[in-house]
CSV table of C-alpha atoms and ligand atoms in Angstrom, one decimal:
chain,number,residue,atom,x,y,z
A,1410,UNK,CA,-0.1,0.1,0.0
A,1411,UNK,CA,1.0,3.1,-0.8
A,1412,UNK,CA,2.1,5.9,2.0
A,1413,UNK,CA,-0.7,8.5,1.1
A,1414,UNK,CA,-3.6,8.5,3.3
A,1415,UNK,CA,-6.8,6.4,2.1
A,1416,UNK,CA,-9.8,8.8,0.7
A,1417,UNK,CA,-12.4,8.3,3.4
A,1418,UNK,CA,-13.9,5.6,1.2
A,1419,UNK,CA,-11.1,3.9,1.1
A,1420,UNK,CA,-10.3,3.9,4.9
A,1421,UNK,CA,-14.3,2.6,5.6
A,1422,UNK,CA,-13.4,-0.6,3.9
A,1423,UNK,CA,-9.5,-0.7,5.0
A,1424,UNK,CA,-9.7,1.0,8.2
A,1425,UNK,CA,-8.7,-1.4,11.1
A,1426,UNK,CA,-9.6,-4.6,9.2
A,1427,UNK,CA,-6.9,-7.0,7.8
A,1428,UNK,CA,-6.9,-10.5,6.7
A,1429,UNK,CA,-6.9,-12.9,9.5
A,1430,UNK,CA,-3.2,-13.9,10.2
A,1431,UNK,CA,-4.4,-17.4,10.7
A,1432,UNK,CA,-6.8,-18.5,8.9
A,1433,UNK,CA,-6.7,-16.0,6.0
A,1434,UNK,CA,-10.4,-15.1,6.3
A,1435,UNK,CA,-11.3,-12.0,4.6
A,1436,UNK,CA,-14.0,-11.2,7.0
A,1437,UNK,CA,-12.6,-10.6,10.5
A,1438,UNK,CA,-13.6,-13.5,13.1
A,1439,UNK,CA,-15.3,-12.5,15.7
A,1440,UNK,CA,-13.5,-13.5,19.2
A,1441,UNK,CA,-15.8,-14.5,21.8
A,1442,UNK,CA,-13.1,-16.1,24.2
A,1443,UNK,CA,-13.7,-13.8,27.9
A,1444,UNK,CA,-10.1,-14.3,28.5
A,1445,UNK,CA,-7.0,-14.9,26.7
A,1446,UNK,CA,-3.8,-16.4,27.2
A,1447,UNK,CA,-1.0,-14.6,28.8
A,1448,UNK,CA,3.2,-14.9,27.8
A,1449,UNK,CA,5.0,-16.6,30.5
A,1450,UNK,CA,6.5,-13.8,31.9
A,1451,UNK,CA,2.9,-11.7,31.8
A,1452,UNK,CA,4.3,-9.2,30.1
A,1453,UNK,CA,2.3,-6.6,27.8
A,1454,UNK,CA,0.0,-8.8,25.9
A,1455,UNK,CA,-1.8,-7.6,23.6
A,1456,UNK,CA,-5.2,-8.8,25.0
A,1457,UNK,CA,-5.9,-10.1,28.6
A,1458,UNK,CA,-9.7,-9.9,29.6
A,1459,UNK,CA,-12.8,-9.1,27.5
A,1460,UNK,CA,-13.7,-6.0,29.3
A,1461,UNK,CA,-10.4,-4.2,29.4
A,1462,UNK,CA,-9.6,-5.2,25.5
A,1463,UNK,CA,-10.6,-8.2,22.5
A,1464,UNK,CA,-9.8,-8.3,19.1
A,1465,UNK,CA,-13.2,-6.9,17.7
A,1466,UNK,CA,-13.2,-4.0,19.8
A,1467,UNK,CA,-9.8,-3.5,19.3
A,1468,UNK,CA,-10.6,-3.3,15.0
A,1469,UNK,CA,-13.6,-0.8,15.6
A,1470,UNK,CA,-11.6,1.6,17.4
A,1471,UNK,CA,-8.6,1.6,15.0
A,1472,UNK,CA,-11.4,2.1,12.4
A,1473,UNK,CA,-13.3,4.8,14.4
A,1474,UNK,CA,-10.2,6.4,15.1
A,1475,UNK,CA,-8.6,6.3,11.4
A,1476,UNK,CA,-12.5,7.9,10.1
A,1477,UNK,CA,-12.6,10.9,12.8
A,1478,UNK,CA,-8.9,11.7,12.1
A,1479,UNK,CA,-8.4,11.4,16.2
A,1480,UNK,CA,-5.4,9.8,17.7
A,1481,UNK,CA,-7.3,7.4,20.5
A,1482,UNK,CA,-10.6,5.6,20.1
A,1483,UNK,CA,-13.4,4.3,22.8
A,1484,UNK,CA,-16.1,1.8,22.3
A,1485,UNK,CA,-19.5,1.9,24.3
A,1486,UNK,CA,-22.3,0.0,24.6
A,1487,UNK,CA,-24.3,2.8,24.0
A,1488,UNK,CA,-24.2,6.8,22.5
A,1489,UNK,CA,-25.5,7.4,26.3
A,1490,UNK,CA,-22.9,5.2,27.8
A,1491,UNK,CA,-19.8,7.2,26.0
A,1492,UNK,CA,-21.3,10.6,26.5
A,1493,UNK,CA,-21.6,9.4,30.7
A,1494,UNK,CA,-17.7,8.6,30.3
A,1495,UNK,CA,-17.0,11.9,28.7
A,1496,UNK,CA,-18.7,13.5,31.8
A,1497,UNK,CA,-17.7,11.2,34.3
A,1498,UNK,CA,-14.2,12.4,33.4
A,1499,UNK,CA,-15.0,15.7,35.0
A,1500,UNK,CA,-14.5,16.3,38.6
A,1501,UNK,CA,-17.8,17.2,41.0
A,1502,UNK,CA,-17.7,21.1,41.1
A,1503,UNK,CA,-16.9,21.2,37.7
A,1504,UNK,CA,-19.1,23.3,35.4
A,1505,UNK,CA,-20.4,22.0,32.1
A,1506,UNK,CA,-22.0,24.0,29.5
A,1507,UNK,CA,-24.4,22.4,27.2
A,1508,UNK,CA,-25.9,23.0,23.8
A,1509,UNK,CA,-30.0,23.2,25.2
A,1510,UNK,CA,-30.7,21.3,21.3
A,1511,UNK,CA,-29.0,18.2,22.7
A,1512,UNK,CA,-30.4,14.8,22.3
A,1513,UNK,CA,-32.9,14.9,25.2
A,1514,UNK,CA,-31.3,11.7,26.5
A,1515,UNK,CA,-27.7,13.5,27.2
A,1516,UNK,CA,-29.9,16.4,28.7
A,1517,UNK,CA,-31.5,13.2,31.0
A,1518,UNK,CA,-28.1,12.2,32.0
A,1519,UNK,CA,-26.8,15.6,33.1
A,1520,UNK,CA,-30.2,16.3,34.9
A,1521,UNK,CA,-31.0,12.8,36.6
A,1522,UNK,CA,-27.3,11.5,36.9
A,1523,UNK,CA,-24.5,14.0,36.9
A,1524,UNK,CA,-26.1,17.1,38.7
A,1525,UNK,CA,-26.7,14.8,41.9
A,1526,UNK,CA,-23.2,14.4,41.5
A,1527,UNK,CA,-22.3,17.7,41.6
A,1528,UNK,CA,-21.6,18.7,38.0
A,1529,UNK,CA,-22.6,22.2,37.7
A,1530,UNK,CA,-25.0,22.3,33.9
A,1531,UNK,CA,-26.0,25.8,32.0
A,1532,UNK,CA,-27.8,25.5,29.1
A,1533,UNK,CA,-27.5,27.5,26.0
A,1534,UNK,CA,-28.7,28.5,22.2
A,1535,UNK,CA,-24.8,27.1,21.0
A,1536,UNK,CA,-25.7,28.0,17.8
A,1537,UNK,CA,-25.3,31.9,19.4
A,1538,UNK,CA,-21.2,32.4,20.2
A,1539,UNK,CA,-22.0,35.3,22.3
A,1540,UNK,CA,-24.4,33.0,24.5
A,1541,UNK,CA,-22.0,30.5,24.8
A,1542,UNK,CA,-19.7,33.2,25.8
A,1543,UNK,CA,-21.6,34.5,28.3
A,1544,UNK,CA,-22.1,30.9,30.1
A,1545,UNK,CA,-18.2,30.4,30.6
A,1546,UNK,CA,-17.3,30.6,34.4
A,1547,UNK,CA,-13.7,30.1,36.2
A,1548,UNK,CA,-15.4,26.4,36.9
A,1549,UNK,CA,-16.2,25.8,33.0
A,1550,UNK,CA,-14.6,22.3,32.0
A,1551,UNK,CA,-16.3,21.2,29.2
A,1552,UNK,CA,-18.7,22.4,26.3
A,1553,UNK,CA,-20.7,20.0,24.7
A,1554,UNK,CA,-22.4,20.5,21.4
A,1555,UNK,CA,-24.0,18.5,18.8
A,1556,UNK,CA,-24.2,19.8,15.1
A,1557,UNK,CA,-26.8,19.1,13.4
A,1558,UNK,CA,-29.2,19.0,16.1
A,1559,UNK,CA,-32.0,16.3,17.1
A,1560,UNK,CA,-34.4,17.4,15.6
A,1561,UNK,CA,-34.5,20.6,14.5
A,1562,UNK,CA,-31.6,20.7,12.9
A,1563,UNK,CA,-29.5,23.5,14.1
A,1564,UNK,CA,-25.7,23.8,13.2
A,1565,UNK,CA,-23.1,25.2,15.4
A,1566,UNK,CA,-19.8,26.7,14.7
A,1567,UNK,CA,-17.7,23.9,15.5
A,1568,UNK,CA,-14.2,25.7,15.1
A,1569,UNK,CA,-15.5,29.0,17.1
A,1570,UNK,CA,-16.9,27.2,19.7
A,1571,UNK,CA,-13.7,25.0,20.3
A,1572,UNK,CA,-11.8,28.2,20.4
A,1573,UNK,CA,-14.2,29.8,22.9
A,1574,UNK,CA,-13.5,26.4,25.2
A,1575,UNK,CA,-9.9,26.7,25.1
A,1576,UNK,CA,-9.5,30.0,25.6
A,1577,UNK,CA,-11.5,29.4,28.9
A,1578,UNK,CA,-9.6,26.5,29.5
A,1579,UNK,CA,-12.3,23.6,29.2
A,1580,UNK,CA,-12.6,20.9,26.5
A,1581,UNK,CA,-14.6,21.0,23.5
A,1582,UNK,CA,-16.7,17.7,22.7
A,1583,UNK,CA,-19.3,17.4,19.2
A,1584,UNK,CA,-22.0,14.5,19.4
A,1585,UNK,CA,-21.3,13.9,15.2
A,1586,UNK,CA,-24.1,11.5,15.9
A,1587,UNK,CA,-26.4,12.9,12.7
A,1588,UNK,CA,-23.1,14.2,10.5
A,1589,UNK,CA,-20.8,11.2,10.6
A,1590,UNK,CA,-17.7,11.1,10.1
A,1591,UNK,CA,-18.7,11.2,6.2
A,1592,UNK,CA,-19.8,14.2,6.4
A,1593,UNK,CA,-18.1,16.4,9.1
A,1594,UNK,CA,-14.8,15.8,11.4
A,1595,UNK,CA,-15.2,17.8,14.4
A,1596,UNK,CA,-11.5,17.2,15.3
A,1597,UNK,CA,-10.1,19.2,12.4
A,1598,UNK,CA,-12.1,22.2,14.0
A,1599,UNK,CA,-10.4,21.9,17.2
A,1600,UNK,CA,-12.8,20.0,19.2
A,1601,UNK,CA,-11.1,17.6,21.8
A,1602,UNK,CA,-13.4,14.7,21.7
A,1603,UNK,CA,-15.8,13.2,19.0
A,1604,UNK,CA,-18.8,11.2,20.5
A,1605,UNK,CA,-20.9,8.9,18.4
A,1606,UNK,CA,-24.1,6.6,18.9
A,1607,UNK,CA,-23.1,3.9,16.7
A,1608,UNK,CA,-27.1,2.2,17.2
A,1609,UNK,CA,-27.5,4.9,14.0
A,1610,UNK,CA,-25.7,5.7,11.1
A,1611,UNK,CA,-22.0,3.8,11.9
A,1612,UNK,CA,-24.2,0.6,12.5
A,1613,UNK,CA,-26.6,1.5,9.9
A,1614,UNK,CA,-29.3,-1.2,9.6
A,1615,UNK,CA,-30.8,-0.9,12.7
A,1616,UNK,CA,-29.5,-4.1,14.5
A,1617,UNK,CA,-27.1,-3.2,16.9
A,1618,UNK,CA,-26.5,-0.9,20.2
A,1619,UNK,CA,-23.1,0.9,20.0
A,1620,UNK,CA,-21.5,4.1,21.1
A,1621,UNK,CA,-18.1,5.7,21.0
A,1622,UNK,CA,-15.7,8.9,21.7
A,1623,UNK,CA,-13.0,9.7,19.7
A,1624,UNK,CA,-10.2,12.1,21.3
A,1625,UNK,CA,-8.2,14.3,19.0
A,1626,UNK,CA,-5.0,13.7,21.0
A,1627,UNK,CA,-3.8,10.9,23.4
A,1628,UNK,CA,-2.6,12.1,26.9
A,1629,UNK,CA,-4.3,12.5,30.4
A,1630,UNK,CA,-7.9,13.0,28.6
A,1631,UNK,CA,-7.8,9.5,26.7
A,1632,UNK,CA,-6.2,7.9,29.7
A,1633,UNK,CA,-8.9,9.0,32.1
A,1634,UNK,CA,-11.5,7.8,29.1
A,1635,UNK,CA,-9.8,4.3,29.1
A,1636,UNK,CA,-9.9,3.7,32.5
A,1637,UNK,CA,-13.8,4.7,32.4
A,1638,UNK,CA,-14.5,2.4,29.7
A,1639,UNK,CA,-12.9,-0.9,30.7
A,1640,UNK,CA,-13.4,-0.2,34.4
A,1641,UNK,CA,-16.6,1.5,34.4
A,1642,UNK,CA,-17.5,-1.4,32.0
A,1643,UNK,CA,-20.4,-0.1,29.7
A,1644,UNK,CA,-18.5,-2.0,27.0
A,1645,UNK,CA,-20.2,-3.5,24.1
A,1646,UNK,CA,-19.7,-7.5,23.3
A,1647,UNK,CA,-17.3,-8.2,20.7
A,1648,UNK,CA,-20.2,-9.1,18.2
A,1649,UNK,CA,-21.9,-5.7,19.0
A,1650,UNK,CA,-18.5,-4.3,17.7
A,1651,UNK,CA,-18.2,-6.5,14.7
A,1652,UNK,CA,-21.7,-5.4,13.3
A,1653,UNK,CA,-20.7,-1.9,14.0
A,1654,UNK,CA,-17.6,-2.5,11.9
A,1655,UNK,CA,-19.4,-3.9,9.3
A,1656,UNK,CA,-21.8,-1.0,9.2
A,1657,UNK,CA,-18.5,1.5,8.7
A,1658,UNK,CA,-17.6,-0.8,5.5
A,1659,UNK,CA,-20.6,1.1,3.7
A,1660,UNK,CA,-21.1,4.3,5.3
A,1661,UNK,CA,-19.4,6.3,2.5
A,1662,UNK,CA,-22.2,5.0,0.1
A,1663,UNK,CA,-25.1,5.0,2.4
A,1664,UNK,CA,-24.9,8.5,3.5
A,1665,UNK,CA,-24.4,9.8,-0.1
A,1666,UNK,CA,-27.6,8.1,-0.5
A,1667,UNK,CA,-29.7,9.4,2.5
A,1668,UNK,CA,-28.0,12.8,2.2
A,1669,UNK,CA,-29.5,12.5,-1.7
A,1670,UNK,CA,-32.8,11.7,-1.0
A,1671,UNK,CA,-33.2,13.8,2.3
A,1672,UNK,CA,-32.2,16.7,0.1
A,1673,UNK,CA,-35.2,15.8,-2.5
A,1674,UNK,CA,-37.6,15.0,0.5
A,1675,UNK,CA,-37.1,18.6,2.1
A,1676,UNK,CA,-37.3,20.2,-1.3
A,1677,UNK,CA,-40.8,18.7,-2.0
A,1678,UNK,CA,-42.1,19.2,1.2
A,1679,UNK,CA,-41.3,22.8,1.3
A,1680,UNK,CA,-43.1,23.4,-1.7
A,1681,UNK,CA,-45.9,21.6,-0.2
A,1682,UNK,CA,-49.2,23.5,0.7
A,1683,UNK,CA,-50.1,21.6,3.9
A,1684,UNK,CA,-46.9,22.0,5.3
A,1685,UNK,CA,-45.5,25.2,7.6
A,1686,UNK,CA,-42.0,24.8,7.3
A,1687,UNK,CA,-39.4,22.6,6.7
A,1688,UNK,CA,-36.0,21.8,8.8
A,1689,UNK,CA,-32.8,20.5,7.0
A,1690,UNK,CA,-29.5,22.4,6.6
A,1691,UNK,CA,-29.4,21.9,3.0
A,1692,UNK,CA,-31.9,24.0,2.0
A,1693,UNK,CA,-31.6,27.7,1.5
A,1694,UNK,CA,-34.1,29.1,3.6
A,1695,UNK,CA,-32.2,27.1,6.9
A,1696,UNK,CA,-31.2,30.1,8.3
A,1697,UNK,CA,-27.3,28.4,8.8
A,1698,UNK,CA,-27.2,26.8,5.2
A,1699,UNK,CA,-23.8,28.7,4.5
A,1700,UNK,CA,-22.2,27.4,7.7
A,1701,UNK,CA,-23.4,24.3,7.2
A,1702,UNK,CA,-21.9,24.5,3.4
A,1703,UNK,CA,-18.8,25.3,5.1
A,1704,UNK,CA,-18.5,23.2,7.8
A,1705,UNK,CA,-20.2,19.6,6.1
A,1706,UNK,CA,-19.2,17.9,3.3
A,1707,UNK,CA,-23.0,16.7,2.4
A,1708,UNK,CA,-26.3,17.8,4.9
A,1709,UNK,CA,-27.3,14.7,6.6
A,1710,UNK,CA,-30.0,12.3,6.0
A,1711,UNK,CA,-32.1,14.0,8.6
A,1712,UNK,CA,-35.1,16.4,8.2
A,1713,UNK,CA,-37.9,17.4,10.3
A,1714,UNK,CA,-41.3,19.7,9.2
A,1715,UNK,CA,-44.3,20.8,10.9
A,1716,UNK,CA,-47.6,19.8,9.6
A,1717,UNK,CA,-50.4,22.6,9.2
A,1718,UNK,CA,-53.1,21.8,11.4
A,1719,UNK,CA,-51.6,21.5,14.6
A,1720,UNK,CA,-51.0,18.3,16.6
A,1721,UNK,CA,-53.7,16.5,15.3
A,1722,UNK,CA,-52.8,17.1,12.0
A,1723,UNK,CA,-49.4,16.3,12.2
A,1724,UNK,CA,-50.3,12.7,14.0
A,1725,UNK,CA,-52.9,12.1,11.2
A,1726,UNK,CA,-50.3,12.6,8.7
A,1727,UNK,CA,-48.1,9.9,10.6
A,1728,UNK,CA,-51.2,7.4,11.0
A,1729,UNK,CA,-51.6,7.5,7.2
A,1730,UNK,CA,-47.6,6.1,5.7
A,1731,UNK,CA,-47.7,2.9,4.3
A,1732,UNK,CA,-43.8,2.9,3.5
A,1733,UNK,CA,-42.5,5.0,6.6
A,1734,UNK,CA,-42.3,3.1,9.3
A,1735,UNK,CA,-43.6,5.3,12.3
A,1736,UNK,CA,-40.4,4.4,14.7
A,1737,UNK,CA,-37.6,6.5,16.3
A,1738,UNK,CA,-34.3,5.9,15.8
A,1739,UNK,CA,-32.6,6.8,12.8
A,1740,UNK,CA,-29.8,5.9,10.3
A,1741,UNK,CA,-30.9,2.6,9.4
A,1742,UNK,CA,-31.9,1.7,6.1
A,1743,UNK,CA,-35.7,1.7,6.2
A,1744,UNK,CA,-37.1,5.0,6.3
A,1745,UNK,CA,-38.7,6.2,9.5
A,1746,UNK,CA,-41.3,8.9,10.7
A,1747,UNK,CA,-41.9,10.4,14.3
A,1748,UNK,CA,-44.1,12.2,15.9
A,1749,UNK,CA,-41.1,14.0,18.3
A,1750,UNK,CA,-42.8,15.5,21.0
A,1751,UNK,CA,-45.0,12.2,21.5
A,1752,UNK,CA,-41.2,10.6,21.8
A,1753,UNK,CA,-39.4,12.9,24.4
A,1754,UNK,CA,-42.6,13.2,26.6
A,1755,UNK,CA,-44.7,16.3,28.2
A,1756,UNK,CA,-42.0,18.3,29.0
A,1757,UNK,CA,-40.7,18.4,25.5
A,1758,UNK,CA,-39.9,21.8,24.0
A,1759,UNK,CA,-40.2,20.3,20.4
A,1760,UNK,CA,-43.2,22.2,18.4
A,1761,UNK,CA,-46.3,19.3,18.5
A,1762,UNK,CA,-47.0,19.5,15.0
A,1763,UNK,CA,-43.8,18.4,14.1
A,1764,UNK,CA,-42.7,15.3,12.0
A,1765,UNK,CA,-39.2,13.9,12.0
A,1766,UNK,CA,-38.0,11.9,9.1
A,1767,UNK,CA,-34.5,9.8,9.1
A,1768,UNK,CA,-34.7,9.3,5.4
A,1769,UNK,CA,-33.6,5.7,4.4
A,1770,UNK,CA,-32.0,3.8,1.4
A,1771,UNK,CA,-35.5,3.8,-0.5
A,1772,UNK,CA,-36.3,5.5,-3.4
A,1773,UNK,CA,-36.9,8.9,-2.8
A,1774,UNK,CA,-39.9,9.1,-5.4
A,1775,UNK,CA,-41.5,5.8,-3.2
A,1776,UNK,CA,-40.6,7.6,-0.3
A,1777,UNK,CA,-42.2,11.0,-1.8
A,1778,UNK,CA,-45.6,9.6,-2.9
A,1779,UNK,CA,-46.0,8.0,0.8
A,1780,UNK,CA,-45.8,11.4,1.8
A,1781,UNK,CA,-47.9,12.9,-0.3
A,1782,UNK,CA,-50.8,10.3,-0.1
A,1783,UNK,CA,-50.4,11.0,3.7
A,1784,UNK,CA,-50.6,14.9,3.7
A,1785,UNK,CA,-53.2,14.5,1.4
B,2231,PLP,N1,-27.1,11.4,20.4
B,2231,PLP,C1,-28.1,11.8,19.5
B,2231,PLP,C2,-28.0,12.8,18.5
B,2231,PLP,C3,-29.1,10.3,19.5
B,2231,PLP,O1,-29.8,10.7,18.7
B,2231,PLP,C4,-28.9,9.4,20.1
B,2231,PLP,C5,-30.2,8.7,20.5
B,2231,PLP,O2,-31.0,8.8,19.6
B,2231,PLP,C6,-28.0,9.7,21.2
B,2231,PLP,C7,-26.9,10.5,21.2
B,2231,PLP,C8,-27.8,8.2,22.4
B,2231,PLP,O3,-27.3,7.0,21.6
B,2231,PLP,P1,-27.8,5.9,22.2
B,2231,PLP,O4,-29.3,5.6,22.1
B,2231,PLP,O5,-27.3,4.7,21.3
B,2231,PLP,O6,-27.6,5.8,23.7
């Protein structure tokens, strides 16, 4: 192989993978063993006990680090477990500035688990850089953003937020679940950590739960995360690692199709009389379209829209779809539609007439025909 850096498409297929040196197997073998034979002097063996490390996890972590351009990666049992490890890397009394548009489960972790642990949290609209600056205190150690956000696809200026955090002596972390490394590499904008729910596009087929962190640098933060991962124990099984690694092989081609179809649907929805507004960063009408175009290679497979006539009208549309499935989650091959406020619960700030779409890999004309009949 040449020394030239691989293109992203090539890295998706090859990073972390090699032909098995023992059997010649081209697809990676799954190693279910929970323990590994040690060398006679109990020296620095690569594997020891499954929770600490194992071959399938090592392959997945090498792949994630390569795709995000980081120095180290950490696979977790879920995106939520990965996020919790980041918060646990803080000390009680530390202050976190978090986008108020973060995935509602992340906000719940901060509220229900980390606040009683004495982590101080301020929520902010991270698309407003002055507001982010305004929340910093001498105790701020972490700025957490998500871009695009769930469900209204707000965009955060990642380079600016990383700079603001660093000047305050804090680390900057981006939940890159919606964009995936195919569309955006937050570490390249100066972020210190990237977080993923691998349950979504990385796994890509709606059949595995997982999470990941990628660190820009090795050092004390990465060392701490390794302890929180291996000793905290919220780790994925070898089979789950194998499934996510299998998913990443097709990430670049899947994302291309998700993005193309989402843009087709967003444009057609925007022109439909029963639709009040559409949220998708690829639309010229999106307030941060220019920032998204600068920061992302394409605009993603997620979109949301508000139906004229309120919550009842939105629920009626969701009840009429035939090809879309009414379900939460995202990033799989099937298109999903959800009434987000119902999923988030009674305290949800999401408009009650909003429906969120995860665009799958079906033909966009078939998806549009389904939406059109549901909106009629
Ligand atoms: N971040 C985002 C943007 C998400 O959408 C989700 C789940 O929906 C998570 C994090 C949490 O991931 P998991 O469900 O794998 O714990």
